[in-house]
Amino acid sequence: MRIFVTKDFGRFARSQNIADGKLCEAVQRAEDGLIDADLGDGVIKQRVARAGQGRRSGF
């Protein structure tokens, strides 16, 4: 599987110190059907945990 990140999102992820591994985990959860919300038209909401906190208060 290949995962692509937009330039703007990549910049945001670097500024917030979100590791690539955390993003890959979020993609894996989405593939497993564990999504936070289906926004329609193929768009989903998937949360990524902040460092030292859970996904609930994450990004």
mmCIF file with all atom_site columns, C-alpha atoms in Angstrom:
data_model
loop_
_atom_site.group_PDB
_atom_site.id
_atom_site.type_symbol
_atom_site.label_atom_id
_atom_site.label_alt_id
_atom_site.label_comp_id
_atom_site.label_asym_id
_atom_site.label_entity_id
_atom_site.label_seq_id
_atom_site.pdbx_PDB_ins_code
_atom_site.Cartn_x
_atom_site.Cartn_y
_atom_site.Cartn_z
_atom_site.occupancy
_atom_site.B_iso_or_equiv
_atom_site.pdbx_formal_charge
_atom_site.auth_seq_id
_atom_site.auth_comp_id
_atom_site.auth_asym_id
_atom_site.auth_atom_id
_atom_site.pdbx_PDB_model_num
ATOM 1  C CA . MET A 1 1  ? 0.000   0.000  0.000  1.00 0.00 ? 1  MET A CA 1
ATOM 2  C CA . ARG A 1 2  ? 1.160   3.543  -0.774 1.00 0.00 ? 2  ARG A CA 1
ATOM 3  C CA . ILE A 1 3  ? 0.107   6.531  1.298  1.00 0.00 ? 3  ILE A CA 1
ATOM 4  C CA . PHE A 1 4  ? 0.353   10.060 -0.066 1.00 0.00 ? 4  PHE A CA 1
ATOM 5  C CA . VAL A 1 5  ? 0.308   13.238 2.008  1.00 0.00 ? 5  VAL A CA 1
ATOM 6  C CA . THR A 1 6  ? -0.497  16.661 0.590  1.00 0.00 ? 6  THR A CA 1
ATOM 7  C CA . LYS A 1 7  ? 2.101   19.390 0.920  1.00 0.00 ? 7  LYS A CA 1
ATOM 8  C CA . ASP A 1 8  ? -0.052  21.430 3.306  1.00 0.00 ? 8  ASP A CA 1
ATOM 9  C CA . PHE A 1 9  ? -0.902  18.460 5.510  1.00 0.00 ? 9  PHE A CA 1
ATOM 10 C CA . GLY A 1 10 ? 2.733   17.319 5.552  1.00 0.00 ? 10 GLY A CA 1
ATOM 11 C CA . ARG A 1 11 ? 3.769   20.768 6.742  1.00 0.00 ? 11 ARG A CA 1
ATOM 12 C CA . PHE A 1 12 ? 1.087   20.676 9.461  1.00 0.00 ? 12 PHE A CA 1
ATOM 13 C CA . ALA A 1 13 ? 2.118   17.171 10.581 1.00 0.00 ? 13 ALA A CA 1
ATOM 14 C CA . ARG A 1 14 ? 5.768   18.208 10.854 1.00 0.00 ? 14 ARG A CA 1
ATOM 15 C CA . SER A 1 15 ? 4.913   21.353 12.820 1.00 0.00 ? 15 SER A CA 1
ATOM 16 C CA . GLN A 1 16 ? 2.821   19.299 15.279 1.00 0.00 ? 16 GLN A CA 1
ATOM 17 C CA . ASN A 1 17 ? 5.453   16.509 15.537 1.00 0.00 ? 17 ASN A CA 1
ATOM 18 C CA . ILE A 1 18 ? 3.088   13.836 14.228 1.00 0.00 ? 18 ILE A CA 1
ATOM 19 C CA . ALA A 1 19 ? 5.217   10.824 13.316 1.00 0.00 ? 19 ALA A CA 1
ATOM 20 C CA . ASP A 1 20 ? 4.718   8.993  10.025 1.00 0.00 ? 20 ASP A CA 1
ATOM 21 C CA . GLY A 1 21 ? 4.058   5.835  12.033 1.00 0.00 ? 21 GLY A CA 1
ATOM 22 C CA . LYS A 1 22 ? 1.049   7.437  13.724 1.00 0.00 ? 22 LYS A CA 1
ATOM 23 C CA . LEU A 1 23 ? -0.373  8.418  10.341 1.00 0.00 ? 23 LEU A CA 1
ATOM 24 C CA . CYS A 1 24 ? 0.162   4.875  9.054  1.00 0.00 ? 24 CYS A CA 1
ATOM 25 C CA . GLU A 1 25 ? -1.662  3.504  12.116 1.00 0.00 ? 25 GLU A CA 1
ATOM 26 C CA . ALA A 1 26 ? -4.610  5.808  11.361 1.00 0.00 ? 26 ALA A CA 1
ATOM 27 C CA . VAL A 1 27 ? -4.722  4.569  7.767  1.00 0.00 ? 27 VAL A CA 1
ATOM 28 C CA . GLN A 1 28 ? -4.580  0.955  8.957  1.00 0.00 ? 28 GLN A CA 1
ATOM 29 C CA . ARG A 1 29 ? -7.492  1.534  11.347 1.00 0.00 ? 29 ARG A CA 1
ATOM 30 C CA . ALA A 1 30 ? -9.488  3.067  8.496  1.00 0.00 ? 30 ALA A CA 1
ATOM 31 C CA . GLU A 1 31 ? -8.754  0.069  6.277  1.00 0.00 ? 31 GLU A CA 1
ATOM 32 C CA . ASP A 1 32 ? -9.936  -2.202 9.085  1.00 0.00 ? 32 ASP A CA 1
ATOM 33 C CA . GLY A 1 33 ? -13.226 -0.289 9.128  1.00 0.00 ? 33 GLY A CA 1
ATOM 34 C CA . LEU A 1 34 ? -12.577 1.548  12.393 1.00 0.00 ? 34 LEU A CA 1
ATOM 35 C CA . ILE A 1 35 ? -13.417 5.104  11.336 1.00 0.00 ? 35 ILE A CA 1
ATOM 36 C CA . ASP A 1 36 ? -14.560 7.987  13.531 1.00 0.00 ? 36 ASP A CA 1
ATOM 37 C CA . ALA A 1 37 ? -17.133 9.374  11.083 1.00 0.00 ? 37 ALA A CA 1
ATOM 38 C CA . ASP A 1 38 ? -18.245 8.953  7.474  1.00 0.00 ? 38 ASP A CA 1
ATOM 39 C CA . LEU A 1 39 ? -18.680 12.448 6.033  1.00 0.00 ? 39 LEU A CA 1
ATOM 40 C CA . GLY A 1 40 ? -20.015 11.200 2.704  1.00 0.00 ? 40 GLY A CA 1
ATOM 41 C CA . ASP A 1 41 ? -18.646 11.220 -0.859 1.00 0.00 ? 41 ASP A CA 1
ATOM 42 C CA . GLY A 1 42 ? -15.745 8.978  0.177  1.00 0.00 ? 42 GLY A CA 1
ATOM 43 C CA . VAL A 1 43 ? -14.511 11.352 2.897  1.00 0.00 ? 43 VAL A CA 1
ATOM 44 C CA . ILE A 1 44 ? -13.942 9.989  6.404  1.00 0.00 ? 44 ILE A CA 1
ATOM 45 C CA . LYS A 1 45 ? -12.870 11.487 9.716  1.00 0.00 ? 45 LYS A CA 1
ATOM 46 C CA . GLN A 1 46 ? -9.979  9.687  11.346 1.00 0.00 ? 46 GLN A CA 1
ATOM 47 C CA . ARG A 1 47 ? -8.382  10.917 14.563 1.00 0.00 ? 47 ARG A CA 1
ATOM 48 C CA . VAL A 1 48 ? -4.668  10.792 15.363 1.00 0.00 ? 48 VAL A CA 1
ATOM 49 C CA . ALA A 1 49 ? -3.533  10.916 18.997 1.00 0.00 ? 49 ALA A CA 1
ATOM 50 C CA . ARG A 1 50 ? -1.444  13.783 20.320 1.00 0.00 ? 50 ARG A CA 1
ATOM 51 C CA . ALA A 1 51 ? 1.766   12.869 22.108 1.00 0.00 ? 51 ALA A CA 1
ATOM 52 C CA . GLY A 1 52 ? 0.959   11.754 25.650 1.00 0.00 ? 52 GLY A CA 1
ATOM 53 C CA . GLN A 1 53 ? -2.804  11.945 25.081 1.00 0.00 ? 53 GLN A CA 1
ATOM 54 C CA . GLY A 1 54 ? -5.455  9.771  23.504 1.00 0.00 ? 54 GLY A CA 1
ATOM 55 C CA . ARG A 1 55 ? -7.148  10.013 20.130 1.00 0.00 ? 55 ARG A CA 1
ATOM 56 C CA . ARG A 1 56 ? -10.186 11.650 21.711 1.00 0.00 ? 56 ARG A CA 1
ATOM 57 C CA . SER A 1 57 ? -8.236  14.862 22.361 1.00 0.00 ? 57 SER A CA 1
ATOM 58 C CA . GLY A 1 58 ? -6.035  14.452 19.323 1.00 0.00 ? 58 GLY A CA 1
ATOM 59 C CA . PHE A 1 59 ? -5.949  15.774 15.795 1.00 0.00 ? 59 PHE A CA 1
#
